[in-house]
Coordinates of C-alpha atoms and ligand atoms in Angstrom, one line a residue:
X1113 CA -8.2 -15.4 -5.6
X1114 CA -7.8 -17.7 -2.8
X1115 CA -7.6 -16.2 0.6
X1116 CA -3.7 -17.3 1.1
X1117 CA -3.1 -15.1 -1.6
X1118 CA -4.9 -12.1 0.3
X1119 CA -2.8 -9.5 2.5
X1120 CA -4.1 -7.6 5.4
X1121 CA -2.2 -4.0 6.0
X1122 CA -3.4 -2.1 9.3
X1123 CA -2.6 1.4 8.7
X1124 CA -1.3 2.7 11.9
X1125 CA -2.1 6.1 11.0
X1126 CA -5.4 5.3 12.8
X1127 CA -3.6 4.2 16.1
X1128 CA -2.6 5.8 19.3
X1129 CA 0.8 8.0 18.5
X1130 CA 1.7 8.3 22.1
X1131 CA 2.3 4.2 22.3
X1132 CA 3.5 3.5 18.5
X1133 CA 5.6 0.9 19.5
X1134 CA 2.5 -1.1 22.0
X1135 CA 0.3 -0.6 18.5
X1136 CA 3.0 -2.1 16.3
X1137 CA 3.1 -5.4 18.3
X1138 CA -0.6 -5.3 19.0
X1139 CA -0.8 -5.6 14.9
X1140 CA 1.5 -8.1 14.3
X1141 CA 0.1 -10.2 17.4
X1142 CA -3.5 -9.4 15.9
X1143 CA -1.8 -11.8 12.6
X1144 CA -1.5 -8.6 10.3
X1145 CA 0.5 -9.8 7.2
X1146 CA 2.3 -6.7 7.5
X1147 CA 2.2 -3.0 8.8
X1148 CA 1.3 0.3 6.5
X1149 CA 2.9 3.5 7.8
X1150 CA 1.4 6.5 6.4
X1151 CA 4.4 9.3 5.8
X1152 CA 2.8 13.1 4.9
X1153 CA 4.5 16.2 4.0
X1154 CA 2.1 19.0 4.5
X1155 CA 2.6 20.0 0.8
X1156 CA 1.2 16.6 -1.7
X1157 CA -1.9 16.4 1.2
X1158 CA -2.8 18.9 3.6
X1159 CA -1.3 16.8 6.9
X1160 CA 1.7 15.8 8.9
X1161 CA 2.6 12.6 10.4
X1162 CA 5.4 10.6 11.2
X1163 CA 9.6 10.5 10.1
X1164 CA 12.3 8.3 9.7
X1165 CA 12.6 8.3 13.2
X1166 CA 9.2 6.6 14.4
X1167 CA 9.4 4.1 11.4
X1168 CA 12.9 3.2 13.1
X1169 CA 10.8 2.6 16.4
X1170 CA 7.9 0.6 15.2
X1171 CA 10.9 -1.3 13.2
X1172 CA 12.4 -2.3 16.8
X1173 CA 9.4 -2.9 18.3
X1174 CA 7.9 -5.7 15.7
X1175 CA 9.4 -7.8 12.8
X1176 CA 6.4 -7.5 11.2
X1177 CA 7.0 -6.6 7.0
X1178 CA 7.0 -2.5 6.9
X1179 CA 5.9 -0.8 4.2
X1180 CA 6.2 2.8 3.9
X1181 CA 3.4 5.3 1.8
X1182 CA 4.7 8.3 1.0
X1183 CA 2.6 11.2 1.1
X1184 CA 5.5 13.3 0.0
X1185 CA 7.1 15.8 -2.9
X1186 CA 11.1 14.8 -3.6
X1187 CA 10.2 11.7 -2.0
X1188 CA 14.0 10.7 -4.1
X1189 CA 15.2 13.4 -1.1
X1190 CA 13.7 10.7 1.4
X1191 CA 14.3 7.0 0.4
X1192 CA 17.7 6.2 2.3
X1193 CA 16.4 7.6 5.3
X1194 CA 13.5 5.5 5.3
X1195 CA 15.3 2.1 3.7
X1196 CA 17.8 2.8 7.1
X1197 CA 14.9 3.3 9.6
X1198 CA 13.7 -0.5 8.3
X1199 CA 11.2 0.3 5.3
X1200 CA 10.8 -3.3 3.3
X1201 CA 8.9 -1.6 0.8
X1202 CA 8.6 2.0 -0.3
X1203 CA 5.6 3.3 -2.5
X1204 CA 5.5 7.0 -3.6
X1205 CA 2.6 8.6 -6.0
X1206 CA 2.9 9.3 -9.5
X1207 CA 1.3 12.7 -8.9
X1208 CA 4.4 13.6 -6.7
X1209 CA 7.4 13.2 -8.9
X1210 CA 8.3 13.6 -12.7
X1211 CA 10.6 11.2 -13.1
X1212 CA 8.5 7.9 -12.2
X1213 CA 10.6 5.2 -13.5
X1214 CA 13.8 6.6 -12.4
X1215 CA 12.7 5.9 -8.6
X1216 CA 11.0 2.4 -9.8
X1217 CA 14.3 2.0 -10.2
X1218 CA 16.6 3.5 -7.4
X1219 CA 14.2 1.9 -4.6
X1220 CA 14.9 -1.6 -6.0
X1221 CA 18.8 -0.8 -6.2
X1222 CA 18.1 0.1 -2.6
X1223 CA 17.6 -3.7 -1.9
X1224 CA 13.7 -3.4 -1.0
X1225 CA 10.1 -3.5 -2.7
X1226 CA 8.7 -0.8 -4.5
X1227 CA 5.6 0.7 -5.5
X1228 CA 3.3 3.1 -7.2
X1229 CA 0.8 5.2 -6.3
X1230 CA -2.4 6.4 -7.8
X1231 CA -5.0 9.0 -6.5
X1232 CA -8.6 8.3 -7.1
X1233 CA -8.9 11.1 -9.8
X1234 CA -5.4 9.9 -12.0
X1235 CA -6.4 8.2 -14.7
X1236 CA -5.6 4.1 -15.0
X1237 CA -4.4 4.6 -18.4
X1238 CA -1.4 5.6 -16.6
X1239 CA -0.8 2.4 -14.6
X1240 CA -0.1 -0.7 -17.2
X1241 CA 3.2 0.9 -18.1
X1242 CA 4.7 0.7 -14.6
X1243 CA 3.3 -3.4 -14.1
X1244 CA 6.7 -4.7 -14.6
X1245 CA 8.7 -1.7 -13.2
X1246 CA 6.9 -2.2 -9.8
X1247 CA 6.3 -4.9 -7.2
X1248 CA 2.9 -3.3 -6.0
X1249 CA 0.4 -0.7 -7.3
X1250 CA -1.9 1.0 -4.6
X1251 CA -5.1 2.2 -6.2
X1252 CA -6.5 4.9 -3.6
X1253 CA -9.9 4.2 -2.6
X1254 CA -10.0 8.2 -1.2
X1255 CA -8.2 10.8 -1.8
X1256 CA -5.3 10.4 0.3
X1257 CA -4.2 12.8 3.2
X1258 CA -6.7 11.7 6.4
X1259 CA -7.7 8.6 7.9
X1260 CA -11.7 8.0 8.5
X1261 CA -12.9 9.0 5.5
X1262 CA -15.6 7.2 3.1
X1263 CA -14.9 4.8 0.5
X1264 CA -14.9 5.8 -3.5
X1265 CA -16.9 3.0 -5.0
X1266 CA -15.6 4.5 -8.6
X1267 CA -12.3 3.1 -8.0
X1268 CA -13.7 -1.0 -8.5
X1269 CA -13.7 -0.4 -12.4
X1270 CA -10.3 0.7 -12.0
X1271 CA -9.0 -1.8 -10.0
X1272 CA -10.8 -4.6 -12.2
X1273 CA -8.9 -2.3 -15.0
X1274 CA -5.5 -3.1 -13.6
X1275 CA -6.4 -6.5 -12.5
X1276 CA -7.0 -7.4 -16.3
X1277 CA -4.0 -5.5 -17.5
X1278 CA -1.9 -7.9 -15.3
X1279 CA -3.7 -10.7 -17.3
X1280 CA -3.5 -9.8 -20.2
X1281 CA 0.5 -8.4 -20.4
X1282 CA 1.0 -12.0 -18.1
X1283 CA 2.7 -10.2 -15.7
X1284 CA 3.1 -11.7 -12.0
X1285 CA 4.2 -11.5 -8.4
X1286 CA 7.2 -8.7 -8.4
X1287 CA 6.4 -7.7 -12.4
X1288 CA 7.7 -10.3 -14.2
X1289 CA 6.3 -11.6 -16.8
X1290 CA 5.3 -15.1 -16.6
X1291 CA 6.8 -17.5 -18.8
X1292 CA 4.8 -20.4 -20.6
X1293 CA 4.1 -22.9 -17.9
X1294 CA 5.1 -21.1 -15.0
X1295 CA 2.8 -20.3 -12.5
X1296 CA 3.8 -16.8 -10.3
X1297 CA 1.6 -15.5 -7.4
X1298 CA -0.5 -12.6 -8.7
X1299 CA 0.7 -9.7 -9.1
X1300 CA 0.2 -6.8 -5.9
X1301 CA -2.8 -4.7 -6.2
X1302 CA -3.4 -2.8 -3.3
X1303 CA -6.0 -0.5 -2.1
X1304 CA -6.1 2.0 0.7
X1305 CA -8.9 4.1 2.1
X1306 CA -12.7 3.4 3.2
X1307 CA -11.5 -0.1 3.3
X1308 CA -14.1 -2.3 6.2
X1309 CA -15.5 -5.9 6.0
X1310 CA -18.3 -4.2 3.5
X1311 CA -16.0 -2.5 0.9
X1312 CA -13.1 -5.0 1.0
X1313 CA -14.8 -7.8 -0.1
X1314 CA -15.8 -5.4 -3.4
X1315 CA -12.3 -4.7 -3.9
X1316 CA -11.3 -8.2 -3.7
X1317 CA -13.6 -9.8 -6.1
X1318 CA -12.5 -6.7 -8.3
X1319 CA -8.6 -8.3 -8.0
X1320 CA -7.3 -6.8 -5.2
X1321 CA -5.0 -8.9 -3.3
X1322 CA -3.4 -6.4 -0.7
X1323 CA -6.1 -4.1 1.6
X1324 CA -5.3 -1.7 4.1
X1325 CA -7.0 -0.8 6.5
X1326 CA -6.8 1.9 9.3
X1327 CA -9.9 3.4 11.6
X1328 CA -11.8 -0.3 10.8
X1329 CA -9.3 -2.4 12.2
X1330 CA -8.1 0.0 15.3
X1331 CA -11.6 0.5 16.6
X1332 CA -12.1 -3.4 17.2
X1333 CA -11.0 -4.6 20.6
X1334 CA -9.8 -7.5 19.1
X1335 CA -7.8 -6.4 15.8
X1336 CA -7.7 -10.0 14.7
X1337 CA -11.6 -10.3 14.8
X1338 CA -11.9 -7.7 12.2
X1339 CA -8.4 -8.9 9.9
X1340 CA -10.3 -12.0 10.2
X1341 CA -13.8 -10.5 8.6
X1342 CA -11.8 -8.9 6.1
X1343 CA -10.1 -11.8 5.2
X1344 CA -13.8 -13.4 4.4
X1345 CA -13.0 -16.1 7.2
X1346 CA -15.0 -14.6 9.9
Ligands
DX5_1852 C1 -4.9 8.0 3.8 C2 -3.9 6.9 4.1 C3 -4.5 5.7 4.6 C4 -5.3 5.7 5.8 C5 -6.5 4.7 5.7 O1 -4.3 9.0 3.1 O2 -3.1 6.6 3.0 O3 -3.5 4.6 4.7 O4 -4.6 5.4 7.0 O5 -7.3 4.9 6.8 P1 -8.8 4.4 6.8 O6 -8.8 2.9 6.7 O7 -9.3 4.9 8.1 O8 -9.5 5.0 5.6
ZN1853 ZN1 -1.8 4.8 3.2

């Protein structure tokens, strides 16, 4: 994987929520790829964050690429309100709905990315299915819910699992599949949680092309310091 193909995510769950707006622009001037936004219900994890509302005010207050993670049950109830406030992309869990491929489907007629969830425990059996029905898969590397917490080193295998299955089935950037002599970008595995300059570079050579990262990259003075070390550049 060569590093242009590489995407750095802060999560600014890990930043100050009395300036949202100051940390938004202090991502995108660190040279952040684009911005994770952390959206939790109180009833799929046991926490609250933000609304349509504050992803509207970090939209105004950076052009940087948002994508949304939904924390959330009925997260159908949800999507216009967060494709309005600015979302570019919208991923929701597979543990949170029953009807998986129907919202595949209605975030794309929406106009915007999508993608799929998977908690640590959910078994990657479930995830080949979904390749070409999704533009991104996000493999938790915790269980999600807080910010700060360790890294699940069992979640390589199933990141090199899905890596392969996107080899294998030929599918590529956005889920297509790639036709004989065409060469697509990889596809979009992401992973989320744990995720410093000591675990991302595990992830990475396991085929993960999309790393967020939240308490890592806010504690550094200087946010592009540590997007560079993740990046393998520094
Ligand atoms: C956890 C969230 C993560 C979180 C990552 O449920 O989905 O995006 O902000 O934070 P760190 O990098 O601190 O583990
Ligand atoms: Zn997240």
């Amino acid at each position: 994987m060569t590093k242009k193909n590489l995407y750095i995510a802060p999560s600014i769950l890990a930043g100050d929520f009395g300036r949202l707006a100051d940390e938004a622009k202090r991502v995108e001037e660190a040279g952040a790829d684009l911005l994770h936004i952390d959206i939790m219900d109180g009833h799929f994890v046991p926490n609250l964050t933000l609304g349509p509302k504050a992803v509207a005010a970090i939209n105004r207050a950076s052009s940087l690429f948002l994508e949304v993670h939904l924390m959330i049950y009925n997260p159908y109830e949800y999507i216009e309100r967060f494709v309005e406030a600015g979302a570019d992309r919208i991923i929701f869990h597979f543990e949170a709905v029953e009807n998986v491929e129907e919202i595949l489907a209605y975030v794309r007629t929406c106009g915007i990315q999508v993608g799929l969830a998977f908690c640590p425990e959910t078994s990657s059996d479930f995830v080949a299915k979904f390749l070409n029905k999704a533009d991104l898969i996000l493999l938790m590397t915790v269980n999600p819910g807080f910010g700060g917490q360790a890294f699940l080193p069992e979640v390589i295998d199933k990141i090199r699992f899905v890596r392969e299955a996107c080899h294998h089935l030929k599918i590529g950037a956005g889920g297509e599949v790639v036709k004989k002599g065409e060469i697509l970008p990889p596809y979009l595995i992401e992973v989320d949680g744990g995720v410093d300059d000591k675990t991302a570079p595990l992830c990475v050579e396991a085929g993960a092309n999309v790393l967020v990262s939240g308490s890592y990259l806010f504690k550094e003075k200087d946010m592009a310091i540590g997007i560079g070390k993740l990046r393998g550049e520094v």
